[in-house]
Amino acid sequence: MDASAAVTRTHCPYCALQCGMELRSETGSNSGGAVPLRADGWDAFPVNKGALCQKGATATELLNPAARLTTPLLRRSRDAELETATWDEALDFAASRICDLAAAHGRDAVGIFGGGGLTHEKAYSLGKFARVVLQTPHIDYNGRFCMSAAAAASQRAFGVDRGLPFPLADVAHTDVILLVGSNLADTMPPALRYFTAQRENGGRLIVVDPRRTRTAEQADLHLQPVPGTDAALAAGLLHVLIAEHLVDEEFIAARTSGFEEVRAEVLRWWPERVEAVCGVPAPDVRAAARMFAGADNEGGAGNGAGAKNGAGAKNGAGARNGAGVHNGAGITASTGMVLTARGTEQQADGADAVNAWINLALAAGKAGRPYCGYGAITGQGNGQGGREHGQKADQLPGYRKITDPAARDHVAKVWGVPADSLPGPGRPAVELLAACGSDIKALLVAGSNPVVSAPDASFVSARLAALDFLAVCDVVLSETAALADVVFPVTQWAEESGTMTNLEGRVLLRRQAIAPPDGVRSDLDVLGGLAERLGRPGFLTSPPEVFAELARASAGGVADYSGLSYERLDASSEGAGLHWPCPAPEHPGTPRMFLEAFGTPDGRARFVAVGHEPAVEEPSADFPYRLTTGRVLAQYQSGAQTRRVRSLNSAEPGAFVQLHPDLAAAVGVSEGDAVRVTSRRGSAVAPARINDLIRPDTVFMPFHWAGAGRANSVTRRTTDPVSGMPAFKTAAVRVEVER
Ligand code: SF4
C-alpha cells in the first residue's frame, strides 16, 4: 500500500483474467483488517484496462472479518463439534494425527488436495511439503477439474501447455475466432472487449455451445451441438476443409507432423453424419468450416444462413465475409484462432475433443504465426501456475515430469534431499478423493471446496467423512471445512503478497494491500508449522523467499521462471508482469510462443488422430435428457467466497434449472416450478427457468451451491483417460416436477 495515496495496485481474487485493480482505503489507513477498502479498475493494466466485473468490483467484501474464520477450529473426537483452539493446539493435533496415521498405514496414507486459486508460493510449497515432508505421492488439486484436458491436449500437440500462447489483446486482430464451450460474457466480462473489437475490425466469431449464451448471441455463427459430441463436430469441420481443398498444405508440410492419420480419421465425418450425431445442421457445419478457413467469400457464405439450428435459434451464418483471401491453392492468408474452455474439455473424451479442435487449427494453417493459434481459456485465478510448479500428481516445479530422472535430480538438489527420496506420481483428483477413507487415511485440503465442486459430490462427501483425519486451510467455514477435524484460518488475496500466472502465461505480483485480521496466518505458516512438528524445520514461509526457490527449481524446465523475482515483477512496466518462459534476469519474457517453432522435440506441431467416443452415459428411457453445468455472472466456482458477498447473492441467490419450452411442456414444468433433476448418482432440486436458449434435449444447472440445489450431486465421476478430467458436462438425467 502506498501510504501517501492509500492506493495499492493489485489483482482480483477470482478468475484467470486476474484483472488489475486499485484498492483504496476509504479511511486512509491500511491496518487492522476491518478497514473498508474500495476496488477500482486499474486503467494501465494491459489485460482489463480498468474494467472489472461485478465480482471483482465487490471483492473487498471478502475482507470483512465478520465473514471470516479468525481462529483455528478443532474437533477433539469424531463425534464432537468443532470448537475454537489456539494455533499451537491445532498444529500439534494435526501433526500428531498425520504422524500416527503415516506410522500405522504408511506414508502413502496421507494426501493433499490443493486449489487453482492458490498463489504460486502456496501451490509450490504444497508440492514440496508432500514430496519432502510427508514423502507421499498423493497430491493433486481442483485444477484437475478446470482445464486438465486442454493441458494434456496442448502437450500432445505443441509439447507445451500455456493457456494462451499469445496475449489476449491479439484476439482483437485475428480474422476469425472459433470459441468452443466458453461463455466469456458471464465468466470474465472484461475479456469480451477484445472479441467486440475483433468484430469491429471486420473479423467473425463462431461460437460452439449447447446454449445460446450472451456470448453466443454476439456470434456470426452459433453451433449448438449435443453435449459430449465436440470431437465429432470438429472432425466434421475438418472434413469440409479437406473436401473443399481449404487445408493449408504448405503449412502442414513445413510446420506439422501426423496429418495423414488425421485425414484418414475425418473422412468418415461428412456433415450429414455430423448432423446425426451432434445435432448441428449440415449446412452450418459447412458454413463454419468455410468461415474458419476464411473462404466463405468464395461461395460458402450464406450456406446455412438464417437456417434454424438445433434449438430453434437463428444463426446468421455467412452474414459477413471478407476476413481472408483464399489464394486458390488451398492456402488462405487469413488469420484465425481456436479457443476452448470447459464446455468442450469437461467431457469423457475431453483431451481428444480438444485435440480435434487443434487439428482443425493446424490444418487451416492457423497456428505458429502472428494472430493465429490455439488457446485454452483458463478458469481459476492461478489454474495455470498451480499446475506448473508441483501441485499436480505427476509434476515437479517448472512443468517437469516427476518420472523424469533429470527433473528429479534437479529439483531434489534445490530441495536438498536425495533424488531417490522423492515419491513417484500420485493419483489424479477424482481417484484421490475416491480413495479417501480407504487407502488414504488423512487429507490436507487447501483452497478448495470439493464437497460442492467435485463430481458426484455426495459420494465425495461420504469419502471425506470416512477419513481418519481431515484438515482444511480456508478463509471461511466452507462445506468441506465443516467436515474437518482441524480448520486453519488463513490469509487471502489482499492480505498477503503472492504471485499468480494469468490465462496468457503472464506472471503477476499480487500485492498485499491490508493487514490480515488478528488470529489469521498464511497457508505457508501452516505448512511451516506442520513441517517443524514433523521433523523438518526451516520450511520457507516468506513469499519472496519461496518464489526465489521456485524460480531456481523451475530453471531449465518447460515453465522456466528462473529470470523472475519479486523485484522484477514489481518493476515490470509498473506491474504488467512478464510472460514465461523467462529463463534469465535479462530475458524479456515470451508473450508469443511458437512463432519460430513449436515446443516439441522436432519443433513441429503434432496432429493427433482422435475419434469420437460416445458420451459413455447415453440417455436412456429412465434418464432421457442430458445435464450440462456451468457458471453464472454473479457467482464463482463453489461459491465459498461469492455466496458471502451480499450484492452477488442478491443478484443470483440460488441454483436453477434452465430448460427449453418443449422439454418443459413434455414434463409438465412451468416457470418457477421446483424441478428435480435425477441421474444414476443422485438428484438436485431447483426452480425452473424456461427459455429457448438451450437445446430441447439438454438442461443446464449452475454449480455454485450446496444443499438441495447442488448440481454436482447429479454429475459423473467418469474421467477422461488421458487427462483425468471429469465428464461434468454429460450426465444422463430425468427431469420432473418436485411435488
Ligand atoms: Fe475478477 Fe475475473 Fe471479474 Fe476480472 S473478470 S474482475 S479477474 S472475476
PDB file of N, CA and C and ligand atoms in Angstrom, residues 12-19 21 48 51-57 187-190 636, ligand 1:
ATOM      1  N   CYS A  12      -7.368  -9.156  -8.878  1.00  0.00           N
ATOM      2  CA  CYS A  12      -8.634  -9.692  -8.381  1.00  0.00           C
ATOM      3  C   CYS A  12      -8.433 -11.067  -7.729  1.00  0.00           C
ATOM      4  N   PRO A  13      -9.242 -11.400  -6.733  1.00  0.00           N
ATOM      5  CA  PRO A  13      -9.094 -12.713  -6.087  1.00  0.00           C
ATOM      6  C   PRO A  13      -9.711 -13.861  -6.864  1.00  0.00           C
ATOM      7  N   TYR A  14     -10.381 -13.594  -7.960  1.00  0.00           N
ATOM      8  CA  TYR A  14     -11.147 -14.664  -8.595  1.00  0.00           C
ATOM      9  C   TYR A  14     -10.455 -15.240  -9.836  1.00  0.00           C
ATOM     10  N   CYS A  15     -10.954 -14.935 -11.019  1.00  0.00           N
ATOM     11  CA  CYS A  15     -10.676 -15.788 -12.177  1.00  0.00           C
ATOM     12  C   CYS A  15      -9.320 -15.508 -12.840  1.00  0.00           C
ATOM     13  N   ALA A  16      -9.060 -16.290 -13.893  1.00  0.00           N
ATOM     14  CA  ALA A  16      -7.742 -16.295 -14.528  1.00  0.00           C
ATOM     15  C   ALA A  16      -7.444 -15.066 -15.368  1.00  0.00           C
ATOM     16  N   LEU A  17      -8.414 -14.178 -15.515  1.00  0.00           N
ATOM     17  CA  LEU A  17      -8.086 -12.922 -16.182  1.00  0.00           C
ATOM     18  C   LEU A  17      -7.172 -12.096 -15.280  1.00  0.00           C
ATOM     19  N   GLN A  18      -7.324 -12.297 -13.965  1.00  0.00           N
ATOM     20  CA  GLN A  18      -6.519 -11.591 -12.963  1.00  0.00           C
ATOM     21  C   GLN A  18      -6.506 -10.090 -13.253  1.00  0.00           C
ATOM     22  N   CYS A  19      -7.708  -9.547 -13.328  1.00  0.00           N
ATOM     23  CA  CYS A  19      -7.852  -8.114 -13.624  1.00  0.00           C
ATOM     24  C   CYS A  19      -7.041  -7.271 -12.648  1.00  0.00           C
ATOM     25  N   MET A  21      -6.495  -4.217 -10.355  1.00  0.00           N
ATOM     26  CA  MET A  21      -7.403  -3.339  -9.606  1.00  0.00           C
ATOM     27  C   MET A  21      -6.616  -2.465  -8.646  1.00  0.00           C
ATOM     28  N   ASN A  48      -7.191  -5.951 -18.461  1.00  0.00           N
ATOM     29  CA  ASN A  48      -8.581  -5.489 -18.293  1.00  0.00           C
ATOM     30  C   ASN A  48      -8.733  -3.982 -18.506  1.00  0.00           C
ATOM     31  N   ALA A  51     -11.391  -2.203 -16.499  1.00  0.00           N
ATOM     32  CA  ALA A  51     -12.724  -2.801 -16.340  1.00  0.00           C
ATOM     33  C   ALA A  51     -12.695  -3.891 -15.269  1.00  0.00           C
ATOM     34  N   LEU A  52     -13.734  -3.961 -14.486  1.00  0.00           N
ATOM     35  CA  LEU A  52     -13.916  -5.046 -13.522  1.00  0.00           C
ATOM     36  C   LEU A  52     -15.328  -5.578 -13.684  1.00  0.00           C
ATOM     37  N   CYS A  53     -15.507  -6.852 -13.473  1.00  0.00           N
ATOM     38  CA  CYS A  53     -16.874  -7.365 -13.440  1.00  0.00           C
ATOM     39  C   CYS A  53     -17.431  -7.175 -12.033  1.00  0.00           C
ATOM     40  N   GLN A  54     -18.686  -7.557 -11.873  1.00  0.00           N
ATOM     41  CA  GLN A  54     -19.372  -7.351 -10.588  1.00  0.00           C
ATOM     42  C   GLN A  54     -18.644  -8.083  -9.456  1.00  0.00           C
ATOM     43  N   LYS A  55     -18.085  -9.228  -9.769  1.00  0.00           N
ATOM     44  CA  LYS A  55     -17.385  -9.988  -8.716  1.00  0.00           C
ATOM     45  C   LYS A  55     -16.150  -9.217  -8.248  1.00  0.00           C
ATOM     46  N   GLY A  56     -15.347  -8.759  -9.210  1.00  0.00           N
ATOM     47  CA  GLY A  56     -14.136  -8.035  -8.837  1.00  0.00           C
ATOM     48  C   GLY A  56     -14.445  -6.733  -8.111  1.00  0.00           C
ATOM     49  N   ALA A  57     -15.467  -6.041  -8.590  1.00  0.00           N
ATOM     50  CA  ALA A  57     -15.785  -4.731  -8.010  1.00  0.00           C
ATOM     51  C   ALA A  57     -16.272  -4.849  -6.568  1.00  0.00           C
ATOM     52  N   THR A 187     -18.435 -15.319 -17.576  1.00  0.00           N
ATOM     53  CA  THR A 187     -17.353 -15.798 -16.720  1.00  0.00           C
ATOM     54  C   THR A 187     -16.221 -14.780 -16.571  1.00  0.00           C
ATOM     55  N   MET A 188     -15.913 -14.030 -17.599  1.00  0.00           N
ATOM     56  CA  MET A 188     -14.888 -12.982 -17.482  1.00  0.00           C
ATOM     57  C   MET A 188     -15.250 -11.807 -18.400  1.00  0.00           C
ATOM     58  N   PRO A 189     -16.255 -11.049 -18.008  1.00  0.00           N
ATOM     59  CA  PRO A 189     -16.777  -9.988 -18.891  1.00  0.00           C
ATOM     60  C   PRO A 189     -15.739  -9.008 -19.422  1.00  0.00           C
ATOM     61  N   PRO A 190     -14.727  -8.596 -18.636  1.00  0.00           N
ATOM     62  CA  PRO A 190     -13.789  -7.626 -19.217  1.00  0.00           C
ATOM     63  C   PRO A 190     -13.025  -8.160 -20.433  1.00  0.00           C
ATOM     64  N   TYR A 636     -19.011 -17.563  -8.295  1.00  0.00           N
ATOM     65  CA  TYR A 636     -17.709 -18.064  -8.737  1.00  0.00           C
ATOM     66  C   TYR A 636     -17.463 -19.440  -8.119  1.00  0.00           C
TER      67      TYR A 636
HETATM   68 FE1  SF4 B   1     -12.110 -10.666 -11.288  1.00  0.00          FE
HETATM   69 FE2  SF4 B   1     -12.346 -12.319 -13.354  1.00  0.00          FE
HETATM   70 FE3  SF4 B   1     -14.187 -10.417 -12.893  1.00  0.00          FE
HETATM   71 FE4  SF4 B   1     -11.745  -9.768 -13.735  1.00  0.00          FE
HETATM   72  S1  SF4 B   1     -13.265 -10.955 -14.865  1.00  0.00           S
HETATM   73  S2  SF4 B   1     -12.906  -8.759 -12.127  1.00  0.00           S
HETATM   74  S3  SF4 B   1     -10.475 -11.305 -12.689  1.00  0.00           S
HETATM   75  S4  SF4 B   1     -13.735 -12.187 -11.594  1.00  0.00           S
END
